[in-house]
């Protein structure tokens, strides 16, 4: 399953161009960071238990809407809290 | 001691851009001065165009005088719904005047701009990474963008709207092709990143912040951004200075 995060501040239409392969989804927690301003939504998902810092987290970033910027802020937070993860731009 | 204003708390999305004011005071001899965002939003509605944006600039100049500041960072998104304009033009002008001025009350970004000014003479361009493309020979190209850019760093510029809100005054600038340094220091001063890079072209696309530049760099820079970045905002300043930027242990 992929958790998709998008901010209502971004009014442009956002979506994943294509899905990552099944193996990546099966072996990781995959979060699609579709826009900027989604960092708090990620924290909400951690608090709800939808995302665990005990397992690797793959952040998918698109090439627009400040997606990569938000993914970098989230990845930095994950590392500050002893989690593991990385960003994929082209998957 | 240098005094830097933090006007409004850091934006809610800066979840990893934490800082330690005591360490910053001890190590960098910098005092962070917390200033309520009300001191700007009390302007009320200033109008949507350049005239309104300049009223924000004038208010920031007043605060610089009042609090004896050498630089500042502004919780600028709060202006969208209060004064109905943006801080992009004000920050662009302050940076061009030699007063480091960062967006979103990002303190680590402001500290990095202070370092950028020290090594390059420029506050530097506060950027978001937007796109990364791997190239042959262990090289990569990275697109960076933001809606403000120091006006003394651009060849040409024009006013447009701010990307996320579609209102106010954002800046589309074109920077000279050439050598730059990409840099960031953490707000706890335990990490620093600096890389010598080359700006290879400007572009202008929708769905991105308004000033957009592509840099070419070693693939290690892409690896850093994708695996262990020091949060989001980084600073791009003219010239190659990475060798001057280290942390003494």
Short mmCIF file of C-alpha atoms in Angstrom, two decimals:
data_model
loop_
_atom_site.label_atom_id
_atom_site.label_comp_id
_atom_site.label_asym_id
_atom_site.label_seq_id
_atom_site.Cartn_x
_atom_site.Cartn_y
_atom_site.Cartn_z
CA UNK A 1 0.00 0.00 0.00
CA UNK A 2 1.16 3.52 -0.73
CA UNK A 3 0.27 6.37 1.61
CA UNK A 4 -0.37 9.50 -0.51
CA UNK A 5 0.13 12.95 1.06
CA UNK A 6 -1.03 16.21 -0.58
CA UNK A 7 -1.59 19.67 0.91
CA UNK A 8 -4.83 21.57 0.27
CA UNK A 9 -2.72 24.73 -0.17
CA UNK A 10 -1.64 23.34 -3.53
CA UNK A 11 -4.54 23.77 -5.89
CA UNK A 12 -2.86 22.19 -8.91
CA UNK A 13 -3.77 18.59 -9.73
CA UNK A 14 -1.17 16.18 -8.39
CA UNK A 15 -0.74 12.44 -8.76
CA UNK A 16 1.92 9.80 -9.23
CA UNK A 17 2.98 9.43 -12.87
CA UNK A 18 3.46 5.71 -12.37
CA UNK A 19 3.58 3.25 -9.52
CA UNK A 20 6.73 1.66 -8.11
CA UNK A 21 7.17 -2.07 -8.55
CA UNK A 22 5.41 -4.53 -6.25
CA UNK A 23 8.59 -5.64 -4.52
CA UNK A 24 9.43 -2.13 -3.34
CA UNK A 25 5.91 -1.75 -1.92
CA UNK A 26 5.97 -5.20 -0.29
CA UNK A 27 9.31 -4.72 1.48
CA UNK A 28 8.97 -1.10 2.59
CA UNK A 29 6.56 1.45 3.87
CA UNK A 30 6.03 3.68 0.84
CA UNK A 31 4.87 7.28 1.17
CA UNK A 32 4.10 9.38 -1.92
CA UNK A 33 4.89 12.99 -1.01
CA UNK A 34 2.84 14.68 -3.71
CA UNK A 35 3.19 18.32 -2.62
CA UNK A 36 4.94 20.63 -0.23
CA UNK A 37 3.27 21.34 3.10
CA UNK A 38 2.64 17.65 3.80
CA UNK A 39 5.12 17.26 6.64
CA UNK A 40 2.48 17.56 9.38
CA UNK A 41 0.34 14.99 7.55
CA UNK A 42 3.29 12.61 7.74
CA UNK A 43 3.60 13.18 11.49
CA UNK A 44 -0.13 12.48 11.84
CA UNK A 45 0.37 9.17 10.03
CA UNK A 46 3.18 8.25 12.45
CA UNK A 47 1.02 9.16 15.46
CA UNK A 48 -1.88 7.07 14.11
CA UNK A 49 0.48 4.13 13.66
CA UNK A 50 0.01 4.03 9.87
CA UNK A 51 3.76 4.53 9.55
CA UNK A 52 6.30 2.95 11.89
CA UNK A 53 9.84 4.17 12.48
CA UNK A 54 10.83 0.57 13.15
CA UNK A 55 10.77 -0.27 9.42
CA UNK A 56 12.43 1.41 6.41
CA UNK A 57 10.43 4.21 4.81
CA UNK A 58 10.63 5.02 1.11
CA UNK A 59 9.51 8.55 0.20
CA UNK A 60 8.44 8.98 -3.42
CA UNK A 61 8.98 12.51 -4.74
CA UNK A 62 7.61 13.87 -7.99
CA UNK A 63 9.30 16.67 -9.94
CA UNK A 64 6.85 19.45 -9.11
CA UNK A 65 4.72 21.13 -6.42
CA UNK A 66 7.58 21.16 -3.87
CA UNK A 67 7.24 17.41 -3.47
CA UNK A 68 11.00 16.78 -3.19
CA UNK A 69 11.41 19.66 -0.73
CA UNK A 70 8.82 18.16 1.61
CA UNK A 71 10.32 14.70 1.23
CA UNK A 72 13.71 16.07 2.32
CA UNK A 73 12.22 17.70 5.42
CA UNK A 74 10.40 14.45 6.29
CA UNK A 75 13.49 12.29 5.70
CA UNK A 76 15.54 14.55 7.94
CA UNK A 77 12.90 14.18 10.69
CA UNK A 78 12.92 10.39 10.28
CA UNK A 79 16.69 10.32 10.83
CA UNK A 80 16.44 12.67 13.82
CA UNK A 81 14.07 10.11 15.37
CA UNK A 82 16.33 7.11 14.70
CA UNK A 83 14.32 5.83 11.75
CA UNK A 84 15.61 4.75 8.36
CA UNK A 85 14.55 5.88 4.96
CA UNK A 86 15.44 7.34 1.61
CA UNK A 87 13.89 9.36 -1.19
CA UNK A 88 13.23 7.96 -4.65
CA UNK A 89 12.75 10.49 -7.44
CA UNK A 90 12.75 8.10 -10.37
CA UNK A 91 11.52 4.65 -9.44
CA UNK B 1 26.99 40.01 19.58
CA UNK B 2 25.08 39.74 16.28
CA UNK B 3 21.29 39.88 16.66
CA UNK B 4 19.02 37.96 14.26
CA UNK B 5 15.24 38.35 14.31
CA UNK B 6 12.92 35.35 14.22
CA UNK B 7 9.65 37.01 13.23
CA UNK B 8 6.94 34.49 14.02
CA UNK B 9 7.61 30.86 14.88
CA UNK B 10 9.06 28.52 12.21
CA UNK B 11 6.47 27.36 9.69
CA UNK B 12 4.57 24.28 10.78
CA UNK B 13 6.06 22.15 7.99
CA UNK B 14 9.66 22.74 9.11
CA UNK B 15 9.49 19.63 11.29
CA UNK B 16 13.23 18.88 11.08
CA UNK B 17 14.60 22.44 10.97
CA UNK B 18 15.11 22.58 14.71
CA UNK B 19 17.70 24.75 16.43
CA UNK B 20 19.35 25.38 19.79
CA UNK B 21 19.56 29.08 20.63
CA UNK B 22 22.06 28.50 23.45
CA UNK B 23 24.50 26.63 21.21
CA UNK B 24 24.11 29.27 18.50
CA UNK B 25 24.87 32.01 21.04
CA UNK B 26 27.91 30.20 22.42
CA UNK B 27 29.43 29.00 19.14
CA UNK B 28 28.47 31.70 16.63
CA UNK B 29 28.10 34.69 18.99
CA UNK B 30 24.58 35.17 17.57
CA UNK B 31 21.56 36.17 19.67
CA UNK B 32 18.20 35.03 18.27
CA UNK B 33 15.52 37.64 18.99
CA UNK B 34 11.96 36.30 18.99
CA UNK B 35 9.53 38.85 17.54
CA UNK B 36 5.76 38.34 17.34
CA UNK B 37 4.41 38.00 13.80
CA UNK B 38 1.76 40.53 14.86
CA UNK B 39 4.39 43.22 14.42
CA UNK B 40 4.06 42.59 10.68
CA UNK B 41 0.48 41.41 10.34
CA UNK B 42 -0.74 44.51 12.20
CA UNK B 43 -0.27 46.25 8.86
CA UNK B 44 -3.65 44.81 7.93
CA UNK B 45 -4.60 44.32 4.30
CA UNK B 46 -1.95 46.07 2.19
CA UNK B 47 -3.17 45.25 -1.29
CA UNK B 48 -2.06 42.56 -3.66
CA UNK B 49 0.59 44.27 -5.83
CA UNK B 50 4.06 45.74 -5.64
CA UNK B 51 2.95 48.67 -3.50
CA UNK B 52 1.63 46.29 -0.84
CA UNK B 53 4.78 44.17 -0.96
CA UNK B 54 6.87 47.30 -0.40
CA UNK B 55 4.85 48.13 2.70
CA UNK B 56 5.96 44.78 4.14
CA UNK B 57 9.55 45.69 3.24
CA UNK B 58 9.22 49.04 5.02
CA UNK B 59 7.79 47.35 8.12
CA UNK B 60 10.69 44.90 8.20
CA UNK B 61 13.13 47.82 7.92
CA UNK B 62 11.42 49.40 10.94
CA UNK B 63 11.79 46.16 12.90
CA UNK B 64 15.47 45.94 11.95
CA UNK B 65 15.95 49.41 13.45
CA UNK B 66 13.77 48.75 16.49
CA UNK B 67 15.46 45.48 17.47
CA UNK B 68 18.94 46.32 16.13
CA UNK B 69 18.98 43.29 13.82
CA UNK B 70 21.71 42.17 11.41
CA UNK B 71 19.40 39.66 9.74
CA UNK B 72 15.99 38.08 10.07
CA UNK B 73 13.73 35.21 9.15
CA UNK B 74 10.00 35.70 8.63
CA UNK B 75 7.01 33.36 9.06
CA UNK B 76 5.93 34.61 5.67
CA UNK B 77 2.98 32.30 4.94
CA UNK B 78 1.05 33.97 7.78
CA UNK B 79 1.00 37.11 5.64
CA UNK B 80 -1.13 35.46 2.94
CA UNK B 81 -4.32 35.51 4.97
CA UNK B 82 -3.64 38.65 7.03
CA UNK B 83 -1.98 41.32 4.92
CA UNK B 84 -2.94 39.52 1.69
CA UNK B 85 0.49 39.79 0.15
CA UNK B 86 3.84 37.98 0.40
CA UNK B 87 7.27 38.63 1.90
CA UNK B 88 9.18 37.55 -1.23
CA UNK B 89 9.97 41.06 -2.51
CA UNK B 90 10.88 42.38 0.94
CA UNK B 91 13.31 39.51 1.54
CA UNK B 92 14.79 39.85 -1.95
CA UNK B 93 15.54 43.52 -1.35
CA UNK B 94 16.92 43.05 2.17
CA UNK B 95 19.27 40.33 0.94
CA UNK B 96 20.47 42.59 -1.88
CA UNK B 97 21.17 45.28 0.73
CA UNK B 98 23.39 42.86 2.66
CA UNK B 99 20.88 41.95 5.37
CA UNK B 100 20.44 38.16 5.32
CA UNK B 101 16.70 37.49 5.26
CA UNK B 102 15.21 33.99 5.16
CA UNK B 103 11.70 32.67 4.51
CA UNK B 104 9.37 30.66 6.74
CA UNK B 105 11.19 31.56 9.99
CA UNK B 106 13.75 28.92 9.08
CA UNK B 107 16.60 29.54 11.54
CA UNK B 108 19.12 27.00 10.15
CA UNK B 109 18.61 28.54 6.69
CA UNK B 110 19.26 32.01 8.13
CA UNK B 111 22.42 30.82 9.90
CA UNK B 112 23.60 29.33 6.61
CA UNK B 113 22.96 32.65 4.89
CA UNK B 114 25.12 34.35 7.51
CA UNK B 115 27.91 31.91 6.64
CA UNK B 116 27.29 32.44 2.92
CA UNK B 117 27.67 36.17 3.36
CA UNK B 118 30.89 35.65 5.29
CA UNK B 119 32.53 33.47 2.61
CA UNK B 120 31.03 34.94 -0.57
CA UNK B 121 29.85 38.45 0.23
CA UNK B 122 26.27 37.41 -0.71
CA UNK B 123 23.44 36.25 1.57
CA UNK B 124 22.75 33.55 -0.98
CA UNK B 125 19.61 32.16 -2.61
CA UNK B 126 17.43 30.10 -0.22
CA UNK B 127 16.19 27.18 -2.30
CA UNK B 128 14.02 24.09 -2.36
CA UNK B 129 15.33 21.10 -4.30
CA UNK B 130 12.70 20.29 -6.92
CA UNK B 131 14.11 17.63 -9.24
CA UNK B 132 17.20 15.40 -9.42
CA UNK B 133 18.50 13.75 -12.59
CA UNK B 134 21.46 11.38 -12.62
CA UNK B 135 24.04 11.86 -15.39
CA UNK B 136 27.02 9.88 -16.66
CA UNK B 137 30.50 10.03 -15.10
CA UNK B 138 29.20 10.26 -11.55
CA UNK B 139 27.54 13.60 -12.20
CA UNK B 140 24.00 14.80 -11.59
CA UNK B 141 21.80 17.77 -12.39
CA UNK B 142 19.52 19.26 -9.75
CA UNK B 143 16.71 21.78 -10.16
CA UNK B 144 16.33 24.29 -7.33
CA UNK B 145 13.58 26.87 -6.95
CA UNK B 146 12.07 29.49 -4.65
CA UNK B 147 9.82 32.53 -4.95
CA UNK B 148 12.41 34.99 -3.67
CA UNK B 149 15.98 35.54 -4.78
CA UNK B 150 18.41 38.28 -3.71
CA UNK B 151 18.14 40.99 -6.32
CA UNK B 152 21.92 41.44 -6.37
CA UNK B 153 22.36 37.83 -7.54
CA UNK B 154 20.27 37.99 -10.73
CA UNK B 155 20.98 39.21 -14.26
CA UNK B 156 17.30 39.92 -14.89
CA UNK B 157 14.09 39.59 -12.93
CA UNK B 158 10.38 40.19 -13.16
CA UNK B 159 7.57 40.23 -10.65
CA UNK B 160 4.94 37.51 -10.75
CA UNK B 161 2.74 35.85 -8.14
CA UNK B 162 3.80 33.62 -5.27
CA UNK B 163 3.58 29.96 -6.31
CA UNK B 164 1.56 28.24 -3.59
CA UNK B 165 -0.92 31.05 -2.98
CA UNK B 166 -1.15 32.62 -6.45
CA UNK B 167 -1.24 36.07 -4.82
CA UNK B 168 1.23 38.77 -3.84
CA UNK B 169 4.57 39.42 -5.47
CA UNK B 170 6.92 36.55 -6.20
CA UNK B 171 10.12 36.96 -8.17
CA UNK B 172 11.18 35.15 -11.30
CA UNK B 173 14.88 35.86 -11.62
CA UNK B 174 17.59 34.54 -13.92
CA UNK B 175 20.98 33.92 -12.31
CA UNK B 176 24.31 34.03 -14.13
CA UNK B 177 25.71 30.70 -15.27
CA UNK B 178 28.88 29.89 -13.34
CA UNK B 179 30.38 28.57 -10.13
CA UNK B 180 28.33 28.43 -6.92
CA UNK B 181 28.42 26.75 -3.52
CA UNK B 182 25.47 24.74 -2.20
CA UNK B 183 25.47 24.76 1.57
CA UNK B 184 23.57 24.11 4.80
CA UNK B 185 24.37 24.08 8.49
CA UNK B 186 22.12 22.38 11.04
CA UNK B 187 20.44 24.44 13.76
CA UNK B 188 22.32 22.51 16.43
CA UNK B 189 25.62 23.22 14.64
CA UNK B 190 26.62 19.55 14.62
CA UNK B 191 26.40 19.09 10.83
CA UNK B 192 27.45 21.14 7.86
CA UNK B 193 27.16 20.37 4.16
CA UNK B 194 28.93 22.30 1.44
CA UNK B 195 29.61 21.40 -2.19
CA UNK B 196 31.13 23.29 -5.07
CA UNK B 197 28.64 23.17 -7.94
CA UNK B 198 28.00 24.87 -11.28
CA UNK B 199 24.82 26.67 -12.30
CA UNK B 200 24.21 25.56 -15.89
CA UNK B 201 20.85 27.05 -16.88
CA UNK B 202 17.69 28.85 -15.77
CA UNK B 203 14.15 27.73 -16.59
CA UNK B 204 10.58 28.86 -15.94
CA UNK B 205 7.82 26.26 -15.54
CA UNK B 206 4.43 26.31 -13.79
CA UNK B 207 3.88 24.21 -10.65
CA UNK B 208 7.20 25.29 -9.14
CA UNK B 209 8.44 28.27 -7.17
CA UNK B 210 9.20 31.14 -9.51
CA UNK B 211 12.99 31.40 -9.73
CA UNK B 212 14.27 28.08 -11.06
CA UNK B 213 17.89 27.09 -11.66
CA UNK B 214 19.61 23.87 -12.68
CA UNK B 215 22.97 23.07 -11.17
CA UNK B 216 25.45 20.37 -12.11
CA UNK B 217 27.30 18.59 -9.32
CA UNK B 218 29.05 15.39 -8.28
CA UNK B 219 26.63 12.52 -7.76
CA UNK B 220 27.52 12.64 -4.06
CA UNK B 221 25.40 15.79 -3.84
CA UNK B 222 22.35 13.91 -5.14
CA UNK B 223 23.11 11.05 -2.76
CA UNK B 224 23.24 13.49 0.16
CA UNK B 225 19.90 15.09 -0.76
CA UNK B 226 18.17 11.74 -1.26
CA UNK B 227 19.56 9.85 1.72
CA UNK B 228 20.64 12.20 4.53
CA UNK B 229 19.86 15.90 3.90
CA UNK B 230 20.02 18.60 6.56
CA UNK B 231 16.28 19.27 6.19
CA UNK B 232 14.85 21.03 3.16
CA UNK B 233 16.09 24.57 2.51
CA UNK B 234 19.63 24.96 1.23
CA UNK B 235 21.58 28.06 0.27
CA UNK B 236 23.24 28.71 -3.07
CA UNK B 237 25.89 31.45 -3.13
CA UNK B 238 28.25 32.61 -5.89
CA UNK B 239 31.77 31.17 -6.12
CA UNK B 240 33.39 27.99 -4.87
CA UNK B 241 33.79 28.08 -1.10
CA UNK B 242 33.15 24.52 0.10
CA UNK B 243 36.73 24.14 1.27
CA UNK B 244 36.27 26.99 3.75
CA UNK B 245 33.24 25.43 5.43
CA UNK B 246 33.98 22.85 8.09
CA UNK B 247 32.92 22.27 11.69
CA UNK B 248 35.66 22.37 14.33
CA UNK B 249 35.18 19.62 16.89
#
